Amino acid sequence: MLAFLLRRLAVALSVVLTVSVIAFLLLHLSGDLATDLAGPEASPEQVARVRVEYGLDQPLMVQYGQWLAGAARFDFGRSFYFRESVASLLGDRIPITLKLGAIALGLALAVAIPLGALAAVKRGSWFDRAALAFCALGQAVPTFWLGLTLIIIFAVNLRWLPVSGNATWSHYVLPSVALGWYAIPAVMRLTRNGMLDVMASDYIRTARAKGLRPHTVIFKHALRNAVVPVVALAAVQFGFMLGGSIVVEAVFSLQGLGQLAWEAIARKDFPVVQAIVMLLATIYILLTFLADLLNAWLDPRIRVA
């Protein structure tokens, strides 16, 4: 297990380092940052002063080394637009995004796993066909369209839930449904396929031959093994949700990390964009790493793969 842990940790760290290089180079090679900061009407002398002030006159490798050393201390510099610490901005916004992603993922798992298990048990029935149709519909509906539709129905017409904000739990209901909707089909389909494979295995036939009750066979023996791949998928989906929160937070005016990313991109606030890309990538890689460890704990065969 220790060797497996070290291998996965080495891969995770190398991916984080690669992402940091790509994020740094893409933003610095997209144009002259000094000119963008000084403005289109700035004179060459003003542009030169800005370049020296922000360290843009140094070689790229030196700039990257300084930025990476600061990022390791969670010091991403100061925002060009907000004129405050980038770490402070992230600290204020990320709890909202994490809460939204956690609620959306919990909602998706709570709907998709039972739905997939029942579809596998009732394979070929009208319920199975309806579940598969629901999967196709879930992947076809755009997140922004679903969010706007939920606002019109439940906030404007019925007035059951608030349109925007994050003051109470009710403000997260509609955004969580819109964000978690896209994850339901993938989790449901994986659960269904896993259940079909497990239900055809020898130990399930043995459990039935012993006279165990059907729900014991399904939920205690079959579902426990069928959801092992769902663990890794859930981590991946949570990472996707954090990245996809940009659209949902913009629709529902949630002042989270996604909304901050949108504002930073629109205003060319490069330190904030770099920090958000690095932070989201690191969280995504960490989730994948933890999912690998959990899968290895649940299924010892993975450790020697």
Coordinates of C-alpha atoms in Angstrom, one line a residue:
M1 CA 0.0 0.0 0.0
L2 CA 2.9 2.4 0.8
A3 CA 4.4 1.8 -2.6
F4 CA 1.1 2.5 -4.3
L5 CA 0.7 5.7 -2.2
L6 CA 4.1 7.0 -3.2
R7 CA 3.5 6.3 -6.9
R8 CA 0.2 8.1 -6.9
L9 CA 1.7 11.0 -4.9
A10 CA 4.6 11.4 -7.4
V11 CA 2.1 11.5 -10.3
A12 CA -0.1 14.0 -8.5
L13 CA 2.9 16.4 -7.7
S14 CA 4.2 16.2 -11.3
V15 CA 0.7 17.0 -12.7
V16 CA 0.4 20.0 -10.3
L17 CA 3.8 21.3 -11.5
T18 CA 2.9 20.8 -15.1
V19 CA -0.4 22.7 -14.6
S20 CA 1.4 25.6 -12.9
V21 CA 3.8 25.9 -15.9
I22 CA 1.0 25.9 -18.4
A23 CA -1.1 28.4 -16.5
F24 CA 1.8 30.7 -16.1
L25 CA 2.9 30.6 -19.7
L26 CA -0.5 30.8 -21.3
L27 CA -1.3 34.0 -19.5
H28 CA 2.2 35.6 -20.0
L29 CA 2.4 34.7 -23.7
S30 CA -1.1 35.9 -24.5
G31 CA 0.1 39.5 -24.9
D32 CA 2.1 42.3 -23.3
L33 CA 0.9 42.5 -19.7
A34 CA 2.6 45.8 -19.1
T35 CA 0.7 47.4 -22.0
D36 CA -2.6 46.0 -20.8
L37 CA -2.0 47.3 -17.3
A38 CA -0.8 50.7 -18.3
G39 CA -3.7 51.2 -20.7
P40 CA -3.9 51.9 -24.5
E41 CA -3.2 55.6 -24.0
A42 CA -0.1 55.1 -22.0
S43 CA 3.2 56.4 -23.2
P44 CA 6.3 54.1 -23.7
E45 CA 7.8 55.5 -20.6
Q46 CA 4.7 54.7 -18.5
V47 CA 4.6 51.1 -19.9
A48 CA 8.3 50.7 -19.0
R49 CA 7.6 51.9 -15.4
V50 CA 4.7 49.4 -15.1
R51 CA 6.9 46.6 -16.5
V52 CA 9.6 47.3 -13.8
E53 CA 7.0 47.8 -11.0
Y54 CA 5.4 44.4 -11.5
G55 CA 8.7 42.6 -12.3
L56 CA 7.7 42.0 -16.0
D57 CA 11.1 43.1 -17.1
Q58 CA 12.7 39.9 -15.7
P59 CA 13.2 36.6 -17.7
L60 CA 10.2 34.3 -17.7
M61 CA 11.9 31.6 -15.8
V62 CA 12.7 34.1 -13.0
Q63 CA 9.1 35.3 -13.0
Y64 CA 7.8 31.8 -12.8
G65 CA 10.2 30.8 -10.0
Q66 CA 9.1 33.8 -8.0
W67 CA 5.4 33.1 -8.7
L68 CA 5.7 29.4 -7.8
A69 CA 7.6 30.2 -4.6
G70 CA 4.8 32.6 -3.6
A71 CA 2.1 30.1 -4.6
A72 CA 3.7 27.5 -2.4
R73 CA 3.1 29.9 0.5
F74 CA -0.4 30.7 -0.8
D75 CA 0.9 34.2 -1.7
F76 CA -0.4 34.9 -5.3
G77 CA 0.4 38.6 -5.2
R78 CA -2.1 41.5 -5.4
S79 CA -5.0 41.8 -7.7
F80 CA -4.6 44.4 -10.5
Y81 CA -8.3 45.4 -10.3
F82 CA -9.4 44.8 -6.8
R83 CA -6.2 46.2 -5.3
E84 CA -6.0 43.6 -2.5
S85 CA -4.4 40.3 -1.8
V86 CA -5.3 37.6 -4.2
A87 CA -5.2 35.0 -1.3
S88 CA -7.7 37.2 0.6
L89 CA -10.1 37.3 -2.4
L90 CA -9.9 33.5 -2.8
G91 CA -10.4 33.0 0.9
D92 CA -13.6 35.0 0.8
R93 CA -15.0 33.3 -2.3
I94 CA -14.0 29.7 -2.2
P95 CA -16.3 28.6 0.7
I96 CA -19.3 29.5 -1.4
T97 CA -18.1 27.5 -4.3
L98 CA -17.1 24.5 -2.2
K99 CA -20.5 24.5 -0.5
L100 CA -22.3 24.7 -3.8
G101 CA -20.2 21.9 -5.2
A102 CA -20.7 19.7 -2.2
I103 CA -24.5 20.1 -2.2
A104 CA -24.7 19.6 -5.9
L105 CA -22.6 16.4 -5.7
G106 CA -24.6 15.1 -2.8
L107 CA -27.8 15.7 -4.6
A108 CA -26.5 14.0 -7.8
L109 CA -25.3 10.9 -5.9
A110 CA -28.5 10.7 -3.9
V111 CA -30.6 10.6 -7.1
A112 CA -28.2 8.7 -9.4
I113 CA -27.1 5.7 -7.3
P114 CA -30.6 4.5 -6.3
L115 CA -31.8 5.2 -9.8
G116 CA -29.0 3.2 -11.5
A117 CA -29.4 0.3 -9.0
L118 CA -33.1 0.0 -9.6
A119 CA -32.7 0.3 -13.4
A120 CA -30.2 -2.6 -13.3
V121 CA -32.5 -4.7 -11.1
K122 CA -35.4 -4.0 -13.4
R123 CA -33.4 -4.4 -16.6
G124 CA -35.5 -4.2 -19.8
S125 CA -38.6 -2.8 -18.0
W126 CA -40.3 0.5 -18.5
F127 CA -38.4 1.9 -15.5
D128 CA -35.1 1.0 -17.0
R129 CA -36.0 2.6 -20.3
A130 CA -37.3 5.7 -18.5
A131 CA -34.1 5.9 -16.5
L132 CA -32.0 5.7 -19.7
A133 CA -34.2 8.4 -21.3
F134 CA -33.6 10.6 -18.3
C135 CA -29.9 10.1 -18.7
A136 CA -30.0 11.3 -22.3
L137 CA -32.2 14.3 -21.3
G138 CA -29.8 15.2 -18.5
Q139 CA -26.8 15.3 -20.8
A140 CA -28.6 17.3 -23.5
V141 CA -29.9 20.1 -21.3
P142 CA -27.4 23.0 -21.0
T143 CA -26.7 24.1 -17.5
F144 CA -27.4 27.8 -18.1
W145 CA -30.7 27.0 -19.7
L146 CA -31.8 24.8 -16.8
G147 CA -30.8 27.5 -14.3
L148 CA -32.8 30.1 -16.1
T149 CA -35.8 27.7 -16.3
L150 CA -35.6 26.9 -12.6
I151 CA -35.5 30.7 -11.8
I152 CA -38.6 31.3 -14.0
I153 CA -40.6 28.4 -12.5
F154 CA -39.7 28.3 -8.8
A155 CA -38.5 31.9 -8.1
V156 CA -40.5 34.1 -10.4
N157 CA -43.8 32.3 -10.9
L158 CA -44.2 30.1 -7.8
R159 CA -42.0 32.3 -5.5
W160 CA -40.9 29.3 -3.5
L161 CA -37.2 30.0 -3.6
P162 CA -35.0 33.1 -3.9
V163 CA -33.5 34.1 -7.2
S164 CA -30.0 34.9 -6.1
G165 CA -27.7 35.4 -3.1
N166 CA -26.2 33.0 -0.6
A167 CA -27.5 34.2 2.8
T168 CA -29.5 31.0 3.7
W169 CA -29.6 27.3 2.6
S170 CA -32.6 28.1 0.4
H171 CA -30.4 30.2 -1.9
Y172 CA -28.4 27.1 -2.8
V173 CA -31.3 24.9 -3.8
L174 CA -31.7 26.0 -7.4
P175 CA -28.0 26.5 -8.1
S176 CA -27.3 23.0 -6.7
V177 CA -30.0 21.4 -8.9
A178 CA -28.6 23.2 -12.0
L179 CA -25.0 22.2 -11.2
G180 CA -25.7 18.7 -10.1
W181 CA -28.1 17.9 -13.0
Y182 CA -25.3 17.2 -15.5
A183 CA -23.5 14.7 -13.1
I184 CA -26.6 12.5 -12.6
P185 CA -26.5 10.7 -16.0
A186 CA -22.9 9.7 -15.7
V187 CA -23.2 8.4 -12.2
M188 CA -26.4 6.6 -12.9
R189 CA -25.1 4.9 -16.0
L190 CA -22.0 3.8 -14.3
T191 CA -24.0 2.5 -11.3
R192 CA -26.3 0.6 -13.6
N193 CA -23.5 -1.0 -15.6
G194 CA -21.7 -1.9 -12.4
M195 CA -24.8 -3.5 -11.0
L196 CA -25.4 -5.5 -14.1
D197 CA -21.9 -6.9 -14.0
V198 CA -22.0 -7.7 -10.3
M199 CA -25.5 -9.3 -10.5
A200 CA -24.2 -11.8 -13.1
S201 CA -21.2 -12.9 -10.9
D202 CA -20.9 -16.2 -9.2
Y203 CA -21.1 -15.0 -5.6
I204 CA -24.4 -13.3 -6.2
R205 CA -25.8 -16.5 -7.6
T206 CA -24.4 -18.3 -4.5
A207 CA -26.0 -15.7 -2.2
R208 CA -29.4 -16.2 -3.9
A209 CA -29.0 -20.0 -3.7
K210 CA -28.5 -19.7 0.1
G211 CA -32.0 -18.2 0.3
L212 CA -30.9 -14.6 1.2
R213 CA -33.6 -12.0 0.8
P214 CA -33.5 -10.1 -2.5
H215 CA -32.9 -6.7 -0.9
T216 CA -30.0 -8.2 1.1
V217 CA -28.4 -9.6 -2.0
I218 CA -28.9 -6.3 -3.9
F219 CA -27.9 -3.7 -1.3
K220 CA -25.5 -5.6 0.9
H221 CA -23.6 -7.7 -1.6
A222 CA -24.2 -6.3 -5.1
L223 CA -24.4 -2.5 -4.6
R224 CA -21.4 -2.4 -2.3
N225 CA -19.1 -3.7 -5.1
A226 CA -20.9 -1.9 -7.9
V227 CA -20.3 1.6 -6.5
V228 CA -16.5 1.2 -6.3
P229 CA -16.0 2.9 -9.7
V230 CA -18.5 5.6 -8.6
V231 CA -16.0 6.8 -6.0
A232 CA -13.4 7.8 -8.6
L233 CA -16.2 9.3 -10.8
A234 CA -17.6 11.3 -7.9
A235 CA -14.2 12.9 -7.3
V236 CA -13.9 13.8 -11.0
Q237 CA -17.4 15.1 -11.1
F238 CA -16.8 17.3 -8.1
G239 CA -13.8 18.8 -9.9
F240 CA -15.9 19.4 -13.0
M241 CA -18.5 21.1 -10.8
L242 CA -16.0 23.5 -9.3
G243 CA -14.9 24.5 -12.8
G244 CA -18.4 24.6 -14.1
S245 CA -19.5 26.8 -11.3
I246 CA -18.6 29.8 -13.4
V247 CA -21.8 29.5 -15.4
V248 CA -24.0 28.6 -12.5
E249 CA -22.7 31.4 -10.2
A250 CA -23.1 33.9 -13.0
V251 CA -26.8 32.9 -13.6
F252 CA -27.7 32.9 -9.9
S253 CA -25.4 35.8 -8.9
L254 CA -23.5 33.8 -6.3
Q255 CA -20.3 35.6 -5.3
G256 CA -18.1 32.5 -5.4
L257 CA -14.9 31.5 -7.1
G258 CA -16.6 31.0 -10.4
Q259 CA -18.0 34.6 -10.4
L260 CA -14.6 35.9 -9.4
A261 CA -13.0 34.0 -12.3
W262 CA -15.5 35.6 -14.7
E263 CA -14.8 39.1 -13.4
A264 CA -11.0 38.6 -13.4
I265 CA -11.0 37.3 -17.0
A266 CA -13.2 40.2 -18.2
R267 CA -10.9 42.7 -16.5
K268 CA -7.6 41.0 -17.4
D269 CA -6.8 40.6 -13.7
F270 CA -4.0 38.0 -14.5
P271 CA -2.8 37.3 -10.9
V272 CA -6.4 36.3 -9.9
V273 CA -6.9 34.2 -13.0
Q274 CA -3.6 32.4 -12.4
A275 CA -4.4 31.7 -8.8
I276 CA -7.9 30.4 -9.6
V277 CA -6.6 28.0 -12.3
M278 CA -3.9 26.8 -10.0
L279 CA -6.2 26.3 -7.1
L280 CA -8.9 24.5 -9.0
A281 CA -6.4 22.3 -10.7
T282 CA -4.8 21.4 -7.3
I283 CA -8.2 20.6 -5.8
Y284 CA -9.1 18.5 -8.7
I285 CA -5.8 16.6 -8.6
L286 CA -6.1 16.1 -4.8
L287 CA -9.6 14.7 -5.2
T288 CA -8.4 12.3 -7.8
F289 CA -5.5 11.2 -5.6
L290 CA -7.8 10.6 -2.6
A291 CA -10.2 8.7 -4.8
D292 CA -7.4 6.4 -6.0
L293 CA -6.5 5.7 -2.3
L294 CA -10.1 5.0 -1.4
N295 CA -10.5 2.7 -4.4
A296 CA -7.3 0.9 -3.4
W297 CA -8.6 0.4 0.1
L298 CA -11.9 -0.9 -1.1
D299 CA -10.4 -3.1 -3.8
P300 CA -6.9 -4.5 -2.9
R301 CA -6.4 -5.7 -6.5
I302 CA -5.9 -2.1 -7.5
R303 CA -2.8 -1.8 -5.4
V304 CA -0.8 -4.2 -7.6
A305 CA -2.1 -2.9 -10.9

